[in-house]
Amino acid sequence: MRTWLFTRMRFSGLVVLLLAGVPGALPARAETITLRADAWCPYNCAPGSARPGYVVEIAREVFAAHGITVDYALMPWARALESVRQGKVTGVIGATRQEGEDLVFGQEAVGFSSDALAARRGYGFTYRGVGSLDGQRLAAVRDYSYEPEIDAYIAAHAEAGEAVSLASGEDVTVQNLRKLLAGRVDLVLEDRNVLDYTLAAEGLTGLAESQAISAPEVIHIAFSPADPKAADHAAMLDAGLREMRRSGRLAEILSRYGLTDWTVGHAAAVAPPTGP
């Protein structure tokens, strides 16, 4: 029995070797690209969930049309940026040209981002420039890039007692909102869409409110300068996004997150996600 099995195995191996020499005889190895970011819902959310984030859904559909699989996982933002620069991952989700000037960008954005502040409902704070933050306990995200004057304020106050609290990790928005509702900080600085979506998804809309404090800025999937296919991937994403917008598929995906096309208007999620 062992002799027959061994003979069969040798014969099968010979067939594989022979076929390997025939062009097209064996299927080509499928390409996989890796996309990373920290949790920034609704742009990118929990991997493996029914709603992994609208940018993740866009990327998967666009690259699937080219036979490319998207491997998406969460990673702290600073490490994600360093990994994409080193070529350890293919791309990062949600980068601005300001913070990723050495990365490879396509022409098409994947959304708009506006800095916003969340406060406990009834707190009565109105943002009137960076000076109005004096005396407030501010929670922000370590290694994020905000408006230049806010970045300067954070750099000047991050080590000054409780003036600025910086969090890091994969789910920092929820962390900071919990601090806010527990009275440990007065304000949470975050993207407007992320704040509103998280408040709605966590059932906290009645406990906190947000206000935009900056003009919208375009965000992208940015690709690794160490990847020789980076420009090709960016071009695929550009063409795929344009086709999804033309066909109406983009609107379908965005509606699952309570959003509308960012080229029409800068919309924020205002209700918990509904539907499948």
XYZ file of C-alpha atoms in Angstrom:
276
model
C 0.000 0.000 0.000
C 2.798 2.402 0.896
C 4.637 1.536 -2.352
C 1.542 2.324 -4.462
C 0.921 5.559 -2.582
C 4.524 6.625 -3.027
C 4.363 5.862 -6.751
C 1.154 7.848 -7.126
C 2.649 10.800 -5.274
C 5.742 10.742 -7.504
C 3.549 10.608 -10.612
C 1.391 13.510 -9.389
C 4.473 15.555 -8.652
C 5.794 14.872 -12.152
C 2.509 16.099 -13.668
C 2.728 19.337 -11.663
C 6.306 19.906 -12.795
C 5.374 19.276 -16.422
C 2.386 21.604 -16.255
C 4.485 24.297 -14.631
C 6.423 24.512 -17.875
C 3.303 25.130 -19.938
C 2.246 28.815 -20.127
C -1.222 29.274 -18.623
C -1.403 25.651 -17.420
C -1.421 26.698 -13.736
C -3.510 29.564 -12.364
C -1.625 32.784 -11.660
C -1.097 33.588 -8.013
C -3.737 36.069 -6.892
C -2.482 39.457 -5.759
C -3.307 40.760 -2.286
C -2.893 44.327 -1.095
C -2.781 45.281 2.585
C -4.621 48.358 3.856
C -4.168 49.603 7.413
C -5.416 52.381 9.710
C -6.727 52.777 13.219
C -10.504 52.579 13.687
C -12.031 55.686 12.095
C -15.644 54.827 11.477
C -17.469 55.434 9.122
C -14.374 55.600 6.890
C -12.915 52.337 8.197
C -14.442 50.308 10.997
C -14.142 46.854 12.567
C -12.600 44.275 10.197
C -14.876 41.345 9.509
C -18.026 43.237 10.478
C -21.097 43.794 8.311
C -19.982 47.422 8.017
C -16.185 47.505 7.812
C -16.284 51.147 6.674
C -17.344 52.694 3.405
C -13.755 53.248 2.222
C -12.989 49.583 2.872
C -16.068 48.542 0.896
C -15.061 50.806 -1.993
C -11.507 49.444 -2.034
C -12.635 45.832 -1.961
C -15.016 46.263 -4.882
C -12.612 48.312 -6.983
C -9.667 45.956 -6.578
C -11.778 42.794 -6.836
C -12.589 43.868 -10.396
C -8.846 43.487 -11.105
C -8.570 40.132 -9.337
C -6.916 41.723 -6.307
C -7.881 40.849 -2.734
C -7.826 43.504 -0.001
C -6.399 42.475 3.378
C -7.725 45.098 5.801
C -6.805 45.257 9.494
C -6.526 47.845 12.257
C -3.203 49.337 13.302
C -2.310 52.402 15.410
C -2.056 55.369 13.056
C 1.589 56.250 13.656
C 2.631 52.639 13.059
C 0.417 52.417 9.956
C 2.119 55.480 8.442
C 5.569 54.151 9.261
C 4.681 50.714 7.871
C 3.443 52.119 4.563
C 6.548 54.270 4.209
C 8.740 51.200 4.740
C 6.693 49.117 2.300
C 5.456 46.701 4.986
C 1.848 47.468 3.980
C 0.417 48.565 0.643
C -1.625 51.560 1.752
C -3.236 53.525 4.567
C -6.842 54.703 4.758
C -7.671 58.321 5.514
C -4.382 60.102 4.893
C -4.160 63.760 3.921
C -1.492 65.039 1.577
C -0.165 67.155 4.450
C 0.651 64.199 6.706
C 1.637 61.820 3.893
C 3.478 64.079 1.481
C 6.005 61.319 0.712
C 3.293 58.739 -0.082
C 1.677 57.933 -3.439
C -1.753 59.505 -3.993
C -4.280 59.153 -6.759
C -6.446 61.978 -8.057
C -9.675 60.833 -6.420
C -10.348 61.498 -2.741
C -12.294 59.020 -0.613
C -14.015 61.692 1.437
C -13.773 64.956 3.312
C -12.561 65.384 6.870
C -13.329 68.342 9.138
C -11.911 68.836 12.612
C -14.665 68.997 15.214
C -15.092 69.240 18.964
C -17.519 67.188 21.033
C -18.766 68.376 24.412
C -21.283 67.056 26.896
C -24.743 68.270 25.954
C -25.495 71.512 27.753
C -21.834 72.261 28.464
C -22.205 75.517 26.579
C -18.836 75.691 24.829
C -18.502 77.509 21.492
C -15.244 77.407 19.592
C -13.931 80.884 18.711
C -10.405 80.150 17.664
C -7.612 78.278 19.374
C -7.570 80.762 22.251
C -11.001 79.564 23.359
C -9.412 76.227 24.295
C -7.584 77.831 27.214
C -8.957 76.508 30.464
C -10.541 73.478 28.775
C -9.412 69.889 29.241
C -8.963 68.619 25.688
C -8.747 64.983 24.539
C -7.143 64.307 21.162
C -5.375 61.497 19.324
C -1.642 61.051 19.528
C 0.164 61.445 16.185
C -2.902 62.816 14.372
C -2.552 65.932 12.237
C -5.171 68.658 12.766
C -5.296 72.296 11.732
C -1.788 73.865 12.066
C -2.781 76.187 14.921
C -4.399 73.296 16.800
C -1.323 71.123 16.248
C 0.760 73.935 17.733
C -1.636 74.265 20.703
C -1.448 70.519 21.400
C 2.346 70.502 21.146
C 2.538 73.396 23.614
C 0.074 71.962 26.140
C 0.387 68.166 25.911
C 2.774 68.027 28.847
C 1.057 70.769 30.855
C -0.911 68.870 33.476
C -4.462 68.025 32.350
C -4.705 70.624 29.576
C -4.382 68.060 26.756
C -4.903 64.324 27.015
C -3.542 62.260 24.102
C -4.770 58.717 23.452
C -3.449 56.086 21.060
C -4.534 52.652 19.939
C -7.083 51.173 17.568
C -10.318 52.624 19.010
C -9.338 56.025 20.361
C -12.604 57.810 19.544
C -14.597 55.601 21.891
C -11.861 55.926 24.519
C -11.980 59.716 24.397
C -15.789 59.910 24.372
C -15.879 57.748 27.491
C -13.498 60.190 29.153
C -15.796 63.025 28.109
C -18.962 61.461 29.490
C -17.161 60.498 32.701
C -16.202 64.152 33.212
C -12.474 63.491 32.905
C -12.147 65.882 29.925
C -14.270 68.777 28.684
C -13.796 68.478 24.917
C -12.925 65.741 22.421
C -11.159 66.683 19.201
C -11.885 64.401 16.243
C -13.151 64.263 12.674
C -16.765 65.474 12.422
C -18.036 62.377 10.622
C -16.263 60.090 13.075
C -17.696 61.896 16.090
C -21.261 61.949 14.818
C -21.181 58.358 13.577
C -19.682 57.062 16.837
C -22.133 58.989 19.005
C -25.031 57.596 16.983
C -23.700 54.034 16.836
C -23.007 53.999 20.588
C -26.409 55.502 21.432
C -24.782 58.617 22.903
C -26.248 61.315 20.643
C -28.414 62.671 23.443
C -25.446 62.944 25.814
C -22.968 64.866 23.661
C -22.945 67.217 20.690
C -20.325 68.210 18.156
C -19.363 71.361 16.274
C -17.114 71.605 13.216
C -14.134 73.911 13.709
C -12.334 73.678 10.352
C -13.034 73.623 6.652
C -13.303 70.168 5.023
C -10.050 68.627 3.783
C -9.848 65.769 1.297
C -8.611 62.382 2.483
C -7.240 59.483 0.452
C -6.054 55.935 0.429
C -2.311 56.629 0.202
C 0.034 53.970 -1.164
C 3.580 52.976 -0.301
C 6.419 54.723 -2.159
C 8.381 51.480 -1.724
C 5.828 49.513 -3.780
C 6.554 49.476 -7.554
C 2.823 48.960 -8.178
C 1.736 51.947 -6.075
C 0.939 54.205 -9.047
C -1.000 51.387 -10.722
C -3.059 50.796 -7.578
C -3.797 54.514 -7.272
C -4.922 54.620 -10.914
C -7.175 51.578 -10.415
C -8.799 53.258 -7.425
C -9.313 56.494 -9.375
C -10.996 54.739 -12.293
C -13.042 52.484 -10.032
C -14.351 55.353 -7.931
C -15.415 57.283 -10.997
C -17.295 54.277 -12.327
C -18.957 53.628 -8.951
C -20.094 57.232 -8.850
C -21.436 57.041 -12.402
C -23.309 53.775 -11.825
C -24.817 54.796 -8.487
C -22.978 52.087 -6.573
C -21.057 54.670 -4.522
C -24.325 56.219 -3.323
C -25.581 52.756 -2.322
C -22.527 52.094 -0.167
C -22.574 55.544 1.444
C -26.268 55.244 2.306
C -25.446 52.273 4.545
C -23.441 54.674 6.705
C -25.895 57.571 6.673
C -23.734 59.555 4.231
C -24.018 61.180 0.841
C -21.357 61.676 -1.838
C -18.689 64.069 -0.559
C -18.532 65.773 -3.965
C -22.150 66.863 -3.454
C -21.774 68.045 0.117
C -19.831 67.354 3.276
C -22.312 65.122 5.112
C -22.012 63.536 8.529
C -23.605 60.402 9.847
C -26.603 61.516 11.856
C -28.316 58.239 12.697
C -27.349 54.735 13.707
C -26.725 52.453 10.707
C -29.776 50.636 9.446
C -30.426 47.719 7.128
C -28.218 44.737 6.329
